[in-house]
Amino acid sequence: MKLTSREIVLAGLFAAIIGILSQFTIPFGPIPLTLQTFAVGFVVTILGKKTGTIAVAIYLLMGMIGLPVLAGGSAGIVHYFGPTGGFLVGFIFQAFFTGLIIEKTRFNYFWSILANVVGAFITLFFGSLWLKYSGSLPWDAAFSAGMIPFILPGLIKALAAGYLGALIGKRLSFTHLVYR
């Protein structure tokens, strides 16, 4: 996979944007409500599958090495093995599949929102899956803790990410690299 200098710079810049938006959190037990899923969808809607997924990977690496970019200014590899670990890993899959859906369809509001809804559910699935195995929970308990309380907020964030990502993405000059 060959990246241009422009794509590298955009991925780094948008990784920082994810880090900034991730600081907006609402404590909600061991798994807070954050703008991380919004940020991931928003960034991928603008940058596309390849560059957007790389931006998410950079963001996750920044948090892993100790930069305080994860939810609420947290950092460190310990968060990837705690209750939120599955959600963090799910961001990579959210980014890839959200970008893939947009790439394979038309870049418009409908497809951007639908792709973000699918992506949000992918993250919730990975989060629930991680809760099931890391916490030795039965399936119903894992989905009750990791998915059910986050469906409505996830839908709202996906709607916002899809709409704003498409709105802004259509107006930025560099999106012609992704959306031809």
C-alpha atoms as a PDB file:
ATOM      1  CA  MET A   1       0.000   0.000   0.000  1.00  0.00           C
ATOM      2  CA  LYS A   2       1.580   3.218  -1.157  1.00  0.00           C
ATOM      3  CA  LEU A   3       0.702   6.451   0.608  1.00  0.00           C
ATOM      4  CA  THR A   4       1.310   9.918  -0.705  1.00  0.00           C
ATOM      5  CA  SER A   5       2.776  12.611   1.516  1.00  0.00           C
ATOM      6  CA  ARG A   6      -0.615  14.296   1.478  1.00  0.00           C
ATOM      7  CA  GLU A   7      -2.376  11.151   2.725  1.00  0.00           C
ATOM      8  CA  ILE A   8       0.177  10.730   5.527  1.00  0.00           C
ATOM      9  CA  VAL A   9      -0.278  14.324   6.663  1.00  0.00           C
ATOM     10  CA  LEU A  10      -4.077  14.050   6.492  1.00  0.00           C
ATOM     11  CA  ALA A  11      -4.058  10.785   8.449  1.00  0.00           C
ATOM     12  CA  GLY A  12      -1.927  12.367  11.185  1.00  0.00           C
ATOM     13  CA  LEU A  13      -4.011  15.516  11.301  1.00  0.00           C
ATOM     14  CA  PHE A  14      -7.282  13.623  11.498  1.00  0.00           C
ATOM     15  CA  ALA A  15      -5.852  11.238  14.131  1.00  0.00           C
ATOM     16  CA  ALA A  16      -5.318  14.350  16.243  1.00  0.00           C
ATOM     17  CA  ILE A  17      -8.917  15.410  15.575  1.00  0.00           C
ATOM     18  CA  ILE A  18     -10.109  12.006  16.841  1.00  0.00           C
ATOM     19  CA  GLY A  19      -7.959  12.523  19.938  1.00  0.00           C
ATOM     20  CA  ILE A  20      -9.464  15.943  20.579  1.00  0.00           C
ATOM     21  CA  LEU A  21     -13.066  14.797  20.103  1.00  0.00           C
ATOM     22  CA  SER A  22     -12.425  11.781  22.343  1.00  0.00           C
ATOM     23  CA  GLN A  23     -12.013  14.097  25.313  1.00  0.00           C
ATOM     24  CA  PHE A  24     -15.753  14.765  25.345  1.00  0.00           C
ATOM     25  CA  THR A  25     -17.066  12.035  27.630  1.00  0.00           C
ATOM     26  CA  ILE A  26     -20.001  11.313  29.876  1.00  0.00           C
ATOM     27  CA  PRO A  27     -19.180   8.830  32.669  1.00  0.00           C
ATOM     28  CA  PHE A  28     -21.444   5.827  32.295  1.00  0.00           C
ATOM     29  CA  GLY A  29     -20.037   3.060  34.483  1.00  0.00           C
ATOM     30  CA  PRO A  30     -16.881   1.310  33.304  1.00  0.00           C
ATOM     31  CA  ILE A  31     -17.675   2.166  29.676  1.00  0.00           C
ATOM     32  CA  PRO A  32     -18.217   5.931  29.195  1.00  0.00           C
ATOM     33  CA  LEU A  33     -20.241   7.602  26.468  1.00  0.00           C
ATOM     34  CA  THR A  34     -17.723   9.401  24.272  1.00  0.00           C
ATOM     35  CA  LEU A  35     -17.421  11.163  20.958  1.00  0.00           C
ATOM     36  CA  GLN A  36     -14.865   8.573  19.811  1.00  0.00           C
ATOM     37  CA  THR A  37     -17.318   6.661  17.626  1.00  0.00           C
ATOM     38  CA  PHE A  38     -18.577   9.929  16.171  1.00  0.00           C
ATOM     39  CA  ALA A  39     -14.996  11.024  15.486  1.00  0.00           C
ATOM     40  CA  VAL A  40     -14.057   7.748  13.800  1.00  0.00           C
ATOM     41  CA  GLY A  41     -17.094   7.831  11.518  1.00  0.00           C
ATOM     42  CA  PHE A  42     -16.672  11.526  10.771  1.00  0.00           C
ATOM     43  CA  VAL A  43     -12.998  11.123   9.857  1.00  0.00           C
ATOM     44  CA  VAL A  44     -13.568   8.072   7.662  1.00  0.00           C
ATOM     45  CA  THR A  45     -16.486   9.714   5.896  1.00  0.00           C
ATOM     46  CA  ILE A  46     -14.196  12.584   4.945  1.00  0.00           C
ATOM     47  CA  LEU A  47     -10.960  10.689   4.239  1.00  0.00           C
ATOM     48  CA  GLY A  48     -12.263   7.417   2.862  1.00  0.00           C
ATOM     49  CA  LYS A  49     -11.420   3.824   3.686  1.00  0.00           C
ATOM     50  CA  LYS A  50      -7.637   3.790   3.319  1.00  0.00           C
ATOM     51  CA  THR A  51      -6.573   7.128   4.779  1.00  0.00           C
ATOM     52  CA  GLY A  52      -9.380   7.132   7.350  1.00  0.00           C
ATOM     53  CA  THR A  53      -8.463   3.678   8.660  1.00  0.00           C
ATOM     54  CA  ILE A  54      -4.817   4.737   8.874  1.00  0.00           C
ATOM     55  CA  ALA A  55      -5.876   7.843  10.846  1.00  0.00           C
ATOM     56  CA  VAL A  56      -7.745   5.611  13.306  1.00  0.00           C
ATOM     57  CA  ALA A  57      -4.746   3.287  13.611  1.00  0.00           C
ATOM     58  CA  ILE A  58      -2.480   6.272  14.320  1.00  0.00           C
ATOM     59  CA  TYR A  59      -4.931   7.484  16.969  1.00  0.00           C
ATOM     60  CA  LEU A  60      -4.987   4.073  18.640  1.00  0.00           C
ATOM     61  CA  LEU A  61      -1.184   3.841  18.537  1.00  0.00           C
ATOM     62  CA  MET A  62      -0.908   7.300  20.110  1.00  0.00           C
ATOM     63  CA  GLY A  63      -3.090   6.122  22.988  1.00  0.00           C
ATOM     64  CA  MET A  64      -1.191   2.855  23.278  1.00  0.00           C
ATOM     65  CA  ILE A  65       2.209   4.525  23.641  1.00  0.00           C
ATOM     66  CA  GLY A  66       0.963   6.847  26.359  1.00  0.00           C
ATOM     67  CA  LEU A  67      -0.281  10.025  24.720  1.00  0.00           C
ATOM     68  CA  PRO A  68      -3.453  11.127  26.559  1.00  0.00           C
ATOM     69  CA  VAL A  69      -5.768  10.918  23.554  1.00  0.00           C
ATOM     70  CA  LEU A  70      -8.154   8.179  24.657  1.00  0.00           C
ATOM     71  CA  ALA A  71     -11.498   8.981  26.277  1.00  0.00           C
ATOM     72  CA  GLY A  72     -11.191  11.513  29.061  1.00  0.00           C
ATOM     73  CA  GLY A  73      -7.464  12.049  28.531  1.00  0.00           C
ATOM     74  CA  SER A  74      -6.512   8.506  29.405  1.00  0.00           C
ATOM     75  CA  ALA A  75      -3.651   6.616  27.809  1.00  0.00           C
ATOM     76  CA  GLY A  76      -1.667   3.417  27.943  1.00  0.00           C
ATOM     77  CA  ILE A  77      -1.858  -0.152  26.789  1.00  0.00           C
ATOM     78  CA  VAL A  78      -3.850  -1.118  29.888  1.00  0.00           C
ATOM     79  CA  HIS A  79      -6.962   0.413  28.290  1.00  0.00           C
ATOM     80  CA  TYR A  80      -6.754  -2.078  25.441  1.00  0.00           C
ATOM     81  CA  PHE A  81      -7.123  -4.931  27.929  1.00  0.00           C
ATOM     82  CA  GLY A  82      -9.776  -3.319  30.155  1.00  0.00           C
ATOM     83  CA  PRO A  83     -13.543  -3.133  29.597  1.00  0.00           C
ATOM     84  CA  THR A  84     -13.151  -0.678  26.689  1.00  0.00           C
ATOM     85  CA  GLY A  85     -10.549  -2.729  24.803  1.00  0.00           C
ATOM     86  CA  GLY A  86     -13.019  -4.326  22.409  1.00  0.00           C
ATOM     87  CA  PHE A  87     -14.483  -0.962  21.499  1.00  0.00           C
ATOM     88  CA  LEU A  88     -11.009   0.443  20.787  1.00  0.00           C
ATOM     89  CA  VAL A  89     -10.126  -2.484  18.513  1.00  0.00           C
ATOM     90  CA  GLY A  90     -13.586  -2.213  16.956  1.00  0.00           C
ATOM     91  CA  PHE A  91     -12.726   1.310  15.773  1.00  0.00           C
ATOM     92  CA  ILE A  92     -10.368  -0.172  13.155  1.00  0.00           C
ATOM     93  CA  PHE A  93     -13.149  -2.375  11.793  1.00  0.00           C
ATOM     94  CA  GLN A  94     -15.659   0.472  12.038  1.00  0.00           C
ATOM     95  CA  ALA A  95     -13.338   2.668   9.992  1.00  0.00           C
ATOM     96  CA  PHE A  96     -12.629   0.035   7.361  1.00  0.00           C
ATOM     97  CA  PHE A  97     -16.227  -1.045   6.794  1.00  0.00           C
ATOM     98  CA  THR A  98     -17.688   2.452   6.992  1.00  0.00           C
ATOM     99  CA  GLY A  99     -15.165   3.573   4.380  1.00  0.00           C
ATOM    100  CA  LEU A 100     -15.766   0.469   2.271  1.00  0.00           C
ATOM    101  CA  ILE A 101     -19.530   1.005   2.163  1.00  0.00           C
ATOM    102  CA  ILE A 102     -19.095   4.655   1.177  1.00  0.00           C
ATOM    103  CA  GLU A 103     -16.456   3.718  -1.398  1.00  0.00           C
ATOM    104  CA  LYS A 104     -18.646   1.031  -3.002  1.00  0.00           C
ATOM    105  CA  THR A 105     -21.770   3.203  -3.133  1.00  0.00           C
ATOM    106  CA  ARG A 106     -22.412   6.858  -3.827  1.00  0.00           C
ATOM    107  CA  PHE A 107     -20.868   9.564  -1.684  1.00  0.00           C
ATOM    108  CA  ASN A 108     -24.087  11.193  -0.507  1.00  0.00           C
ATOM    109  CA  TYR A 109     -25.908  11.779   2.764  1.00  0.00           C
ATOM    110  CA  PHE A 110     -27.940   8.572   2.693  1.00  0.00           C
ATOM    111  CA  TRP A 111     -25.002   6.224   2.128  1.00  0.00           C
ATOM    112  CA  SER A 112     -22.741   8.146   4.488  1.00  0.00           C
ATOM    113  CA  ILE A 113     -25.295   7.894   7.291  1.00  0.00           C
ATOM    114  CA  LEU A 114     -26.061   4.226   6.567  1.00  0.00           C
ATOM    115  CA  ALA A 115     -22.335   3.386   6.478  1.00  0.00           C
ATOM    116  CA  ASN A 116     -21.846   5.131   9.819  1.00  0.00           C
ATOM    117  CA  VAL A 117     -24.766   3.259  11.389  1.00  0.00           C
ATOM    118  CA  VAL A 118     -23.259  -0.048  10.242  1.00  0.00           C
ATOM    119  CA  GLY A 119     -19.858   1.068  11.537  1.00  0.00           C
ATOM    120  CA  ALA A 120     -21.284   2.039  14.919  1.00  0.00           C
ATOM    121  CA  PHE A 121     -22.851  -1.395  15.312  1.00  0.00           C
ATOM    122  CA  ILE A 122     -19.552  -3.033  14.360  1.00  0.00           C
ATOM    123  CA  THR A 123     -17.834  -1.188  17.213  1.00  0.00           C
ATOM    124  CA  LEU A 124     -20.607  -2.144  19.639  1.00  0.00           C
ATOM    125  CA  PHE A 125     -20.328  -5.768  18.538  1.00  0.00           C
ATOM    126  CA  PHE A 126     -16.563  -5.847  19.132  1.00  0.00           C
ATOM    127  CA  GLY A 127     -17.018  -4.161  22.495  1.00  0.00           C
ATOM    128  CA  SER A 128     -19.633  -6.712  23.540  1.00  0.00           C
ATOM    129  CA  LEU A 129     -17.543  -9.589  22.233  1.00  0.00           C
ATOM    130  CA  TRP A 130     -14.579  -8.401  24.291  1.00  0.00           C
ATOM    131  CA  LEU A 131     -16.766  -8.042  27.399  1.00  0.00           C
ATOM    132  CA  LYS A 132     -18.021 -11.591  26.904  1.00  0.00           C
ATOM    133  CA  TYR A 133     -14.577 -13.159  26.732  1.00  0.00           C
ATOM    134  CA  SER A 134     -12.559 -10.872  29.015  1.00  0.00           C
ATOM    135  CA  GLY A 135     -15.227 -10.853  31.710  1.00  0.00           C
ATOM    136  CA  SER A 136     -16.343 -14.467  31.194  1.00  0.00           C
ATOM    137  CA  LEU A 137     -19.886 -13.187  30.765  1.00  0.00           C
ATOM    138  CA  PRO A 138     -22.755 -15.010  29.102  1.00  0.00           C
ATOM    139  CA  TRP A 139     -23.789 -13.591  25.743  1.00  0.00           C
ATOM    140  CA  ASP A 140     -26.908 -11.889  27.046  1.00  0.00           C
ATOM    141  CA  ALA A 141     -25.002 -10.120  29.834  1.00  0.00           C
ATOM    142  CA  ALA A 142     -22.225  -9.040  27.467  1.00  0.00           C
ATOM    143  CA  PHE A 143     -24.686  -7.553  24.979  1.00  0.00           C
ATOM    144  CA  SER A 144     -26.748  -6.004  27.768  1.00  0.00           C
ATOM    145  CA  ALA A 145     -23.651  -4.233  29.089  1.00  0.00           C
ATOM    146  CA  GLY A 146     -21.813  -3.502  25.851  1.00  0.00           C
ATOM    147  CA  MET A 147     -24.515  -2.844  23.299  1.00  0.00           C
ATOM    148  CA  ILE A 148     -28.007  -2.138  24.593  1.00  0.00           C
ATOM    149  CA  PRO A 149     -27.241   1.093  26.520  1.00  0.00           C
ATOM    150  CA  PHE A 150     -25.214   2.448  23.610  1.00  0.00           C
ATOM    151  CA  ILE A 151     -27.601   1.812  20.695  1.00  0.00           C
ATOM    152  CA  LEU A 152     -29.499   5.119  20.834  1.00  0.00           C
ATOM    153  CA  PRO A 153     -26.403   7.279  21.473  1.00  0.00           C
ATOM    154  CA  GLY A 154     -24.598   5.295  18.758  1.00  0.00           C
ATOM    155  CA  LEU A 155     -27.374   5.953  16.252  1.00  0.00           C
ATOM    156  CA  ILE A 156     -27.361   9.665  17.052  1.00  0.00           C
ATOM    157  CA  LYS A 157     -23.581   9.873  16.691  1.00  0.00           C
ATOM    158  CA  ALA A 158     -23.686   7.852  13.448  1.00  0.00           C
ATOM    159  CA  LEU A 159     -26.339  10.161  12.001  1.00  0.00           C
ATOM    160  CA  ALA A 160     -24.267  13.207  12.934  1.00  0.00           C
ATOM    161  CA  ALA A 161     -20.999  11.696  11.668  1.00  0.00           C
ATOM    162  CA  GLY A 162     -22.522  10.642   8.352  1.00  0.00           C
ATOM    163  CA  TYR A 163     -24.290  13.926   7.759  1.00  0.00           C
ATOM    164  CA  LEU A 164     -21.462  16.246   8.851  1.00  0.00           C
ATOM    165  CA  GLY A 165     -18.796  14.069   7.234  1.00  0.00           C
ATOM    166  CA  ALA A 166     -20.584  14.164   3.889  1.00  0.00           C
ATOM    167  CA  LEU A 167     -21.353  17.874   4.213  1.00  0.00           C
ATOM    168  CA  ILE A 168     -17.767  18.827   5.019  1.00  0.00           C
ATOM    169  CA  GLY A 169     -16.172  16.147   2.848  1.00  0.00           C
ATOM    170  CA  LYS A 170     -17.894  17.472  -0.275  1.00  0.00           C
ATOM    171  CA  ARG A 171     -16.520  20.942   0.411  1.00  0.00           C
ATOM    172  CA  LEU A 172     -12.883  20.073   1.124  1.00  0.00           C
ATOM    173  CA  SER A 173     -10.494  20.207  -1.791  1.00  0.00           C
ATOM    174  CA  PHE A 174      -8.547  17.050  -0.893  1.00  0.00           C
ATOM    175  CA  THR A 175     -11.507  14.673  -0.979  1.00  0.00           C
ATOM    176  CA  HIS A 176     -11.182  14.340  -4.726  1.00  0.00           C
ATOM    177  CA  LEU A 177      -8.415  11.836  -3.921  1.00  0.00           C
ATOM    178  CA  VAL A 178     -10.996   9.520  -2.423  1.00  0.00           C
ATOM    179  CA  TYR A 179     -14.344  10.404  -3.981  1.00  0.00           C
ATOM    180  CA  ARG A 180     -13.956  10.578  -7.721  1.00  0.00           C
END
